[in-house]
XYZ file of C-alpha atoms in Angstrom:
609
model
C 117.696 -147.605 139.180
C 116.121 -149.644 141.951
C 114.284 -146.716 143.490
C 112.674 -145.881 140.154
C 111.795 -149.534 139.623
C 110.162 -149.716 143.057
C 108.172 -146.556 142.330
C 107.003 -148.005 139.011
C 105.981 -151.247 140.688
C 104.095 -149.385 143.400
C 102.275 -147.349 140.735
C 101.360 -150.518 138.833
C 100.182 -152.153 142.059
C 97.924 -149.229 142.864
C 96.544 -149.299 139.343
C 95.898 -153.031 139.568
C 94.165 -152.756 142.914
C 91.901 -149.928 141.746
C 91.218 -151.041 138.192
C 88.590 -153.741 138.853
C 86.612 -155.371 141.662
C 86.827 -158.947 140.410
C 88.687 -161.157 142.866
C 90.190 -163.391 140.168
C 91.859 -160.513 138.407
C 93.050 -159.086 141.690
C 94.518 -162.445 142.695
C 96.322 -162.787 139.380
C 97.721 -159.293 139.609
C 98.762 -159.878 143.210
C 100.560 -163.025 142.127
C 102.436 -161.071 139.460
C 103.148 -158.347 141.961
C 104.664 -160.808 144.465
C 106.844 -162.334 141.767
C 108.085 -158.912 140.805
C 108.785 -158.064 144.431
C 110.822 -161.266 144.757
C 112.783 -160.340 141.657
C 113.426 -156.904 143.090
C 114.509 -158.409 146.405
C 116.918 -160.735 144.578
C 118.297 -157.805 142.593
C 118.850 -155.621 145.661
C 122.312 -155.280 147.077
C 123.260 -155.307 150.724
C 124.092 -152.223 152.739
C 127.758 -153.218 152.933
C 127.925 -153.522 149.155
C 126.403 -150.094 148.741
C 128.766 -148.705 151.370
C 131.840 -150.225 149.660
C 130.681 -148.880 146.321
C 130.198 -145.450 147.846
C 133.702 -145.533 149.339
C 135.229 -146.663 146.042
C 133.288 -143.994 144.207
C 134.511 -141.361 146.674
C 138.106 -142.565 146.235
C 137.739 -142.447 142.469
C 136.315 -138.914 142.697
C 139.294 -137.841 144.830
C 141.640 -139.534 142.371
C 139.914 -137.779 139.492
C 140.239 -134.411 141.283
C 143.970 -135.051 141.850
C 144.460 -136.057 138.219
C 142.533 -132.978 137.066
C 144.743 -130.788 139.251
C 147.883 -132.449 137.867
C 146.515 -132.055 134.351
C 145.872 -128.352 134.928
C 149.385 -127.897 136.319
C 150.846 -129.769 133.350
C 148.785 -127.679 130.959
C 149.939 -124.446 132.654
C 153.569 -125.603 132.466
C 153.113 -126.535 128.799
C 151.610 -123.123 128.090
C 154.491 -121.408 129.895
C 157.070 -123.428 127.915
C 155.270 -122.643 124.658
C 155.306 -118.937 125.498
C 159.025 -119.179 126.315
C 159.651 -121.048 123.054
C 157.683 -118.497 121.006
C 159.481 -115.629 122.768
C 163.013 -117.023 122.341
C 163.493 -115.640 118.795
C 162.404 -112.052 119.699
C 164.580 -112.236 122.818
C 167.600 -113.249 120.696
C 166.910 -110.387 118.272
C 166.552 -108.000 121.217
C 169.881 -109.125 122.679
C 171.621 -108.748 119.306
C 170.275 -105.261 118.782
C 171.119 -104.324 122.362
C 174.742 -105.366 121.766
C 174.859 -103.307 118.558
C 173.372 -100.371 120.422
C 176.014 -100.666 123.146
C 178.719 -100.514 120.465
C 177.200 -97.239 119.226
C 176.645 -95.755 122.683
C 179.566 -93.247 122.270
C 178.069 -91.847 119.028
C 176.143 -88.584 119.672
C 172.494 -88.418 118.777
C 171.776 -86.248 115.737
C 168.531 -84.513 114.897
C 166.463 -85.387 111.825
C 167.388 -82.216 109.868
C 171.105 -82.439 110.719
C 172.151 -83.099 107.082
C 170.115 -80.185 105.706
C 171.404 -77.760 108.335
C 174.984 -79.008 107.768
C 174.747 -78.347 104.017
C 173.331 -74.861 104.621
C 176.080 -73.991 107.117
C 178.781 -75.333 104.767
C 177.377 -73.231 101.937
C 177.353 -70.125 104.158
C 180.902 -70.940 105.282
C 182.145 -71.178 101.697
C 180.412 -67.923 100.794
C 181.962 -66.162 103.801
C 185.379 -67.554 102.945
C 185.077 -66.278 99.366
C 183.967 -62.832 100.578
C 186.809 -62.789 103.097
C 189.348 -63.692 100.424
C 187.978 -60.953 98.074
C 188.058 -58.335 100.834
C 191.595 -59.406 101.752
C 192.689 -58.974 98.131
C 191.097 -55.522 97.909
C 192.733 -54.481 101.168
C 196.058 -55.710 99.843
C 195.646 -53.615 96.666
C 194.709 -50.494 98.657
C 197.637 -51.075 101.003
C 199.974 -51.448 97.989
C 198.659 -48.224 96.480
C 199.093 -46.401 99.781
C 202.635 -47.678 100.085
C 203.469 -46.626 96.509
C 201.923 -43.136 96.948
C 204.286 -40.325 98.181
C 202.559 -37.085 99.391
C 204.691 -33.977 100.087
C 204.696 -32.677 103.626
C 203.519 -29.197 102.570
C 200.325 -30.608 101.077
C 199.635 -32.539 104.236
C 200.097 -29.366 106.289
C 197.508 -27.489 104.122
C 194.877 -30.184 104.650
C 192.294 -27.836 106.262
C 192.663 -25.143 103.598
C 192.261 -27.740 100.872
C 189.039 -29.003 102.520
C 187.646 -25.419 102.745
C 188.465 -24.764 99.082
C 186.786 -28.031 98.133
C 183.596 -26.902 99.951
C 183.658 -23.486 98.202
C 184.126 -25.130 94.824
C 181.071 -27.286 95.571
C 178.992 -24.170 96.400
C 180.108 -22.430 93.225
C 179.199 -25.443 91.162
C 175.730 -25.492 92.750
C 175.266 -21.734 92.075
C 176.243 -22.213 88.452
C 173.605 -24.909 88.203
C 170.889 -22.630 89.774
C 171.868 -19.432 87.850
C 169.608 -19.913 84.760
C 166.487 -20.276 86.927
C 167.364 -17.186 88.998
C 167.963 -15.109 85.862
C 164.562 -16.212 84.469
C 162.790 -15.159 87.687
C 164.549 -11.737 87.529
C 163.332 -11.160 84.000
C 159.752 -12.075 85.016
C 159.855 -9.629 87.936
C 161.093 -6.810 85.670
C 158.272 -7.482 83.220
C 155.653 -7.370 86.002
C 157.122 -4.107 87.337
C 157.047 -2.472 83.893
C 153.407 -3.568 83.461
C 152.483 -1.997 86.789
C 154.199 1.236 85.776
C 152.178 1.371 82.573
C 148.936 0.799 84.548
C 149.891 3.771 86.753
C 150.485 5.926 83.636
C 154.177 6.076 84.334
C 157.238 5.522 82.191
C 158.249 1.856 82.067
C 161.818 2.847 82.816
C 162.742 1.115 86.044
C 165.502 3.543 86.862
C 162.953 6.097 88.166
C 160.913 3.610 90.184
C 162.360 4.703 93.509
C 160.917 8.206 93.030
C 157.392 6.722 93.044
C 157.816 4.857 96.360
C 155.412 6.238 99.090
C 156.221 6.519 102.761
C 155.125 3.666 104.972
C 152.453 5.631 106.879
C 150.758 6.719 103.666
C 150.785 3.173 102.366
C 149.076 1.941 105.544
C 146.481 4.730 105.412
C 145.644 4.024 101.756
C 145.112 0.344 102.512
C 142.889 1.201 105.507
C 140.761 3.628 103.484
C 140.326 1.071 100.744
C 139.138 -1.524 103.223
C 136.663 0.927 104.813
C 135.341 1.930 101.426
C 134.710 -1.682 100.516
C 132.850 -2.346 103.776
C 130.699 0.753 103.368
C 129.817 -0.229 99.846
C 128.836 -3.766 100.920
C 126.765 -2.363 103.809
C 124.988 0.022 101.435
C 124.067 -2.846 99.143
C 122.798 -4.915 102.110
C 120.666 -2.033 103.418
C 119.105 -1.565 99.999
C 118.221 -5.257 99.801
C 116.904 -5.196 103.387
C 114.677 -2.206 102.628
C 113.271 -3.934 99.583
C 112.635 -7.137 101.598
C 110.994 -5.197 104.435
C 108.691 -3.448 101.995
C 107.709 -6.820 100.544
C 107.144 -8.263 104.044
C 104.983 -5.293 105.030
C 102.844 -5.712 101.931
C 102.483 -9.475 102.534
C 101.632 -9.004 106.225
C 99.020 -6.386 105.387
C 97.422 -8.726 102.848
C 97.359 -11.696 105.302
C 95.940 -9.579 108.100
C 93.263 -8.292 105.756
C 91.976 -11.816 104.971
C 92.557 -13.351 108.466
C 89.245 -14.052 110.334
C 88.724 -13.188 113.943
C 89.848 -16.087 116.184
C 87.508 -17.475 118.771
C 88.312 -18.563 122.363
C 89.627 -22.156 122.240
C 90.589 -22.628 125.902
C 87.557 -24.723 126.885
C 87.743 -26.876 123.756
C 91.449 -27.536 124.226
C 90.943 -28.423 127.904
C 88.223 -30.940 126.950
C 90.397 -32.412 124.201
C 93.339 -32.635 126.592
C 91.181 -34.516 129.108
C 90.126 -36.945 126.366
C 93.702 -37.453 125.165
C 94.914 -38.128 128.711
C 92.635 -41.188 128.810
C 94.731 -42.756 126.040
C 93.797 -44.555 122.858
C 90.684 -46.242 124.214
C 89.645 -47.727 120.877
C 93.048 -49.380 120.301
C 93.025 -50.651 123.871
C 89.536 -52.064 123.292
C 90.635 -53.819 120.099
C 93.715 -55.219 121.869
C 91.604 -56.322 124.854
C 89.105 -58.084 122.563
C 91.971 -59.787 120.709
C 93.482 -60.905 124.024
C 90.071 -62.111 125.189
C 89.537 -64.123 121.980
C 93.031 -65.592 122.240
C 92.552 -66.493 125.903
C 89.097 -67.912 125.118
C 90.680 -70.170 122.486
C 93.398 -71.240 124.929
C 90.809 -72.010 127.618
C 88.761 -74.107 125.181
C 91.851 -76.040 124.099
C 92.894 -76.565 127.726
C 89.373 -77.771 128.562
C 89.507 -80.271 125.694
C 92.924 -81.494 126.833
C 91.819 -81.790 130.474
C 91.245 -85.512 131.128
C 88.445 -87.073 133.181
C 86.065 -84.156 132.485
C 83.704 -83.664 129.545
C 81.385 -80.892 130.793
C 81.226 -77.146 130.193
C 83.233 -74.338 131.743
C 80.366 -73.293 134.005
C 80.129 -76.846 135.358
C 83.888 -76.969 135.869
C 83.817 -73.845 138.024
C 81.166 -75.380 140.320
C 82.814 -78.786 140.880
C 83.026 -79.788 144.604
C 86.692 -80.757 144.453
C 88.468 -82.322 147.449
C 91.076 -80.327 149.311
C 94.820 -80.796 148.734
C 95.122 -82.032 152.330
C 92.782 -84.940 151.537
C 94.796 -85.758 148.419
C 98.028 -85.738 150.393
C 96.478 -87.967 153.075
C 95.195 -90.479 150.500
C 98.504 -90.380 148.657
C 100.286 -91.254 151.911
C 97.778 -94.069 152.617
C 98.100 -95.468 149.088
C 101.884 -95.256 149.267
C 101.938 -97.006 152.633
C 99.518 -99.742 151.468
C 101.408 -100.285 148.197
C 104.705 -100.421 150.055
C 103.255 -102.947 152.505
C 101.835 -105.054 149.659
C 105.110 -104.923 147.793
C 107.054 -105.868 150.921
C 104.682 -108.756 151.728
C 104.738 -109.972 148.118
C 108.517 -109.851 148.058
C 108.723 -111.645 151.421
C 106.169 -114.238 150.266
C 108.106 -114.810 147.047
C 111.362 -115.220 148.995
C 109.790 -117.691 151.408
C 108.173 -119.618 148.544
C 111.576 -119.730 146.912
C 113.061 -121.025 150.171
C 110.259 -123.602 150.449
C 110.862 -124.746 146.869
C 114.584 -124.942 147.571
C 113.975 -127.042 150.704
C 111.537 -129.269 148.802
C 114.084 -129.673 146.026
C 116.802 -130.572 148.554
C 114.454 -133.043 150.240
C 113.467 -134.582 146.900
C 117.127 -134.791 145.876
C 117.945 -136.424 149.208
C 115.137 -138.952 148.800
C 115.695 -139.578 145.086
C 119.137 -141.152 145.454
C 118.187 -143.540 148.249
C 115.171 -143.595 150.544
C 116.045 -142.026 153.869
C 114.467 -143.905 156.688
C 113.246 -142.258 159.866
C 112.652 -143.237 163.482
C 108.919 -143.312 162.772
C 109.418 -146.145 160.280
C 111.697 -147.927 162.754
C 109.080 -147.655 165.501
C 106.393 -148.861 163.115
C 108.471 -151.883 162.070
C 109.285 -152.708 165.691
C 105.594 -152.537 166.521
C 104.901 -154.954 163.660
C 107.669 -157.218 164.926
C 106.218 -157.159 168.459
C 102.728 -157.755 167.094
C 103.999 -160.749 165.086
C 105.748 -162.144 168.129
C 102.548 -161.867 170.142
C 100.643 -163.687 167.390
C 103.314 -166.407 167.323
C 103.138 -166.821 171.096
C 99.334 -166.923 171.011
C 99.392 -169.491 168.167
C 101.997 -171.607 169.934
C 100.060 -171.623 173.178
C 96.590 -172.244 171.751
C 97.543 -173.859 168.431
C 95.041 -171.513 166.843
C 95.187 -167.917 165.615
C 92.674 -165.156 165.153
C 92.055 -165.064 161.391
C 91.087 -161.402 161.350
C 94.185 -160.281 163.261
C 96.342 -162.582 161.129
C 94.814 -161.230 157.931
C 95.335 -157.638 159.098
C 98.909 -158.427 160.034
C 99.706 -160.132 156.717
C 98.459 -157.054 154.846
C 101.603 -155.250 156.007
C 103.800 -157.899 154.290
C 102.510 -158.565 150.819
C 105.312 -160.997 149.927
C 104.692 -163.227 152.985
C 101.949 -165.839 152.956
C 102.132 -167.069 156.512
C 102.800 -165.732 159.968
C 106.315 -167.144 160.263
C 107.608 -165.579 157.057
C 105.880 -162.308 157.923
C 107.443 -162.261 161.367
C 110.838 -163.093 159.892
C 110.432 -160.257 157.408
C 109.464 -157.848 160.232
C 112.528 -158.833 162.271
C 114.867 -158.494 159.295
C 113.299 -155.207 158.204
C 113.527 -153.727 161.721
C 117.187 -154.738 161.926
C 117.842 -153.334 158.459
C 116.174 -150.003 159.333
C 118.161 -149.795 162.579
C 121.409 -150.535 160.726
C 120.541 -147.991 158.062
C 119.741 -145.364 160.679
C 123.089 -145.991 162.332
C 125.028 -145.732 159.059
C 122.987 -142.849 157.584
C 122.621 -140.766 160.719
C 123.761 -137.608 158.872
C 121.268 -138.105 156.082
C 118.532 -138.805 158.595
C 119.380 -135.670 160.562
C 119.481 -133.654 157.338
C 116.120 -135.034 156.311
C 114.664 -134.284 159.743
C 116.069 -130.756 159.655
C 114.701 -130.270 156.132
C 111.295 -131.458 157.274
C 111.430 -129.086 160.255
C 112.547 -126.129 158.120
C 109.905 -126.964 155.548
C 107.223 -127.010 158.238
C 108.403 -123.644 159.590
C 108.491 -122.145 156.097
C 105.007 -123.495 155.411
C 103.742 -121.942 158.645
C 105.346 -118.609 157.822
C 103.911 -118.795 154.310
C 100.423 -119.266 155.695
C 100.956 -116.305 158.029
C 102.319 -114.146 155.221
C 99.420 -115.086 152.962
C 96.982 -114.065 155.687
C 98.837 -110.767 156.125
C 98.813 -110.277 152.344
C 95.069 -110.856 152.211
C 94.583 -108.364 155.052
C 96.794 -105.781 153.287
C 94.878 -106.305 150.040
C 91.633 -105.805 151.949
C 92.962 -102.556 153.445
C 94.117 -101.450 149.987
C 90.638 -102.162 148.614
C 89.050 -100.202 151.475
C 91.309 -97.224 150.729
C 90.353 -97.488 147.055
C 86.634 -97.467 147.945
C 87.069 -94.409 150.172
C 89.073 -92.720 147.393
C 86.293 -93.387 144.905
C 83.697 -92.102 147.405
C 85.701 -88.884 147.874
C 85.402 -88.104 144.148
C 81.880 -89.427 143.633
C 80.189 -85.961 144.110
C 82.232 -84.599 141.186
C 81.187 -87.391 138.825
C 84.856 -88.040 137.965
C 86.478 -91.466 137.951
C 89.718 -90.650 139.807
C 93.155 -91.952 138.970
C 96.001 -92.410 141.427
C 96.495 -89.591 143.983
C 99.739 -88.357 142.395
C 98.063 -88.274 138.977
C 95.084 -86.444 140.474
C 97.531 -83.935 141.987
C 98.746 -83.219 138.456
C 95.124 -83.076 137.293
C 94.302 -80.529 140.023
C 97.332 -78.453 139.031
C 96.088 -78.429 135.438
C 92.638 -77.506 136.722
C 94.141 -74.699 138.821
C 95.931 -73.303 135.776
C 92.688 -73.526 133.817
C 90.843 -71.740 136.652
C 93.418 -68.948 136.607
C 92.918 -68.603 132.862
C 89.162 -68.480 133.446
C 89.592 -65.691 136.000
C 91.786 -63.810 133.552
C 89.132 -64.336 130.879
C 86.410 -62.945 133.139
C 88.621 -59.957 133.964
C 89.265 -59.324 130.259
C 85.534 -59.499 129.520
C 84.892 -56.944 132.281
C 87.658 -54.707 130.889
C 86.162 -54.950 127.396
C 82.746 -53.870 128.664
C 84.309 -50.960 130.564
C 86.290 -49.909 127.480
C 83.154 -50.033 125.344
C 81.265 -47.755 127.736
C 84.249 -45.399 127.953
C 84.558 -45.359 124.155
C 80.876 -44.503 123.725
C 81.144 -41.660 126.255
C 84.280 -40.184 124.659
C 82.773 -40.462 121.192
C 79.695 -38.568 122.330
C 81.842 -35.788 123.805
C 83.904 -35.532 120.607
C 80.759 -35.338 118.498
C 79.524 -32.479 120.668
C 82.884 -30.693 120.262
C 82.690 -31.204 116.504
C 79.206 -29.701 116.380
C 80.477 -26.744 118.428
C 83.418 -26.202 116.043
C 81.556 -26.642 112.745
C 80.053 -23.078 112.608
C 83.512 -21.481 112.972
C 84.992 -23.698 110.214
C 82.121 -23.958 107.759
C 84.361 -23.028 104.852
C 87.109 -25.508 105.766
C 87.330 -29.230 105.094
C 84.311 -31.123 106.329
C 84.712 -33.321 109.446
C 84.329 -37.087 109.341
C 80.746 -38.216 109.026
C 78.949 -39.193 112.197
C 78.951 -42.925 112.662
C 75.727 -44.848 112.339
C 74.061 -46.112 115.424
C 74.759 -49.682 114.361
C 78.459 -49.054 113.679
C 81.279 -48.608 116.142
C 82.416 -44.900 116.480
C 85.812 -44.093 114.999
C 87.216 -42.433 118.116
C 90.727 -41.977 116.793
C 89.578 -40.174 113.650
C 87.293 -37.859 115.611
C 90.028 -37.067 118.117
C 92.519 -36.453 115.346
C 90.087 -34.238 113.444
C 89.264 -32.158 116.543
C 92.936 -31.940 117.445
C 93.836 -30.847 113.917
C 91.119 -28.205 113.924
C 92.194 -26.909 117.314
C 95.802 -26.831 116.181
C 94.753 -25.064 113.013
C 92.794 -22.437 114.947
C 95.627 -22.037 117.428
C 98.061 -21.707 114.569
C 95.886 -19.084 112.950
C 95.751 -17.072 116.180
C 99.487 -17.421 116.634
C 100.176 -16.461 113.043
C 97.864 -13.450 113.376
C 99.774 -12.272 116.416
C 103.138 -12.976 114.793
C 102.172 -11.171 111.623
C 100.983 -8.144 113.608
C 104.222 -8.037 115.568
C 106.276 -8.623 112.457
C 104.448 -5.831 110.653
C 105.298 -3.377 113.434
C 108.911 -4.563 113.519
C 109.241 -4.328 109.748
C 107.897 -0.793 109.746
C 110.312 0.218 112.480
C 113.211 -1.442 110.703
C 112.259 0.202 107.413
C 112.163 3.628 109.030
C 115.523 3.019 110.703
C 117.086 1.744 107.490
C 115.795 4.675 105.468
C 117.070 7.147 108.039
C 120.445 5.439 108.104
C 120.605 5.289 104.322
C 119.863 9.002 104.128
């Protein structure tokens, strides 16, 4: 690899020139360097040789492509023939079976259970044939009997009379069968009739029974009188029992009225109790409200613990100067726009860097195979050639040369030690570069285009980087303003969308707090209402105690430190009022019942008499 060897030599030359400042060492290394350059020059091939090699290589590549294509075609053909060979045996079997199938094409297709159904049908056929043969034999016998039988014509004429006699004979036979049962029933009826005659103090002789038969009207009248007598007797018994019961009821009512106290007026007490009952079960409502308040308090505490970014108390949470939803939406839009711009710039920058790397790789690949010369190098070499020619002319005219200019000129040709060899090298190198530019015009144009594209990409990259820095600065400014918006609350904010969720959680917590405050207010109201109702019930109890001193004692008054049992007091007052009302009602009912019983007793006695 000549290019690699030249690069290695250049690296070694730079290392030698920079390693030490001693002139002897530099001279020795320069001597070695010149020898190596001569060896490289001897090893280099001409442009024509390289061009011929390139053409041969291109021809060989084309030949290789053609051979590869032929090889692929041959391989495809071989694969097709192998498939045909492997499929020949199944094809032969298929043809053989197809021929056999064509021979059997006239045979009908039978179902799977054809044999079973055939056997069953044959068995049924044999059975039917046997039955048919038996029936035929029987019919033949009957026909033979009919043919051998001779019936007189007179008997055939009396066919209807014979049928009627046969029916009568059947009826007689049936009567003979039923006669013993009928005779037994007749004997039973005679025995019952004789028993009835004896009960009527008559002779058991049944011959005189018709003399005892009454007319129909008398029979009906006797039955009617018997029925009336029975009803009158039952009514008499009922009236006697009713009189006895009425006498007992009168005695009981008189005893109850004697011990019944005088009822007091309960209208005012019942109206007060009704007003209290209309207010509902205040104590149960209070207990339920306190349970709901405790439950909601627990939920609020849990929600406060789960609420991120805040570690204060509920009172502090209610007083937080939170930003408005409009501000959050505006910042969310700004953040989204800035992030989208940053993402777009980053993506564009990455694409352009990728394009730059691709162009650099193409340029490196183009330069790695063989150095691509440019017009700049050609102009430089022509300038060196012209400068050498001027030095030669000046030396030829004056027979002397400027040492400084000569030394500076020889620096450009390290392998030349005098002006003539340096000038010759400049002429040859300029011609070589010109020839190379003519032969490698496409490569030169490609290299120039790659350099131009690379410069444009580099310029765009610098512009995009500046835009990216500006977008990052704007994003940082938005972040600072976002932090400043939340600084009065003492909360380190997250992203706007996350803070929207946080505000929604805070709103739910605030609603729960408002519900908690409302429940606390309801509990206080229920407590005051309960105390008022309890006081009224205690006053009603004190008013009712003198009238019920002998009854069951009311529930004890609650202590001042204990909660009043409103339900028990209400129930006790209601029971006492119901009891008093019941007593008044019973007193009135007993008085009315006593009057009714006395009237009924007088009516029953008069009717009984």
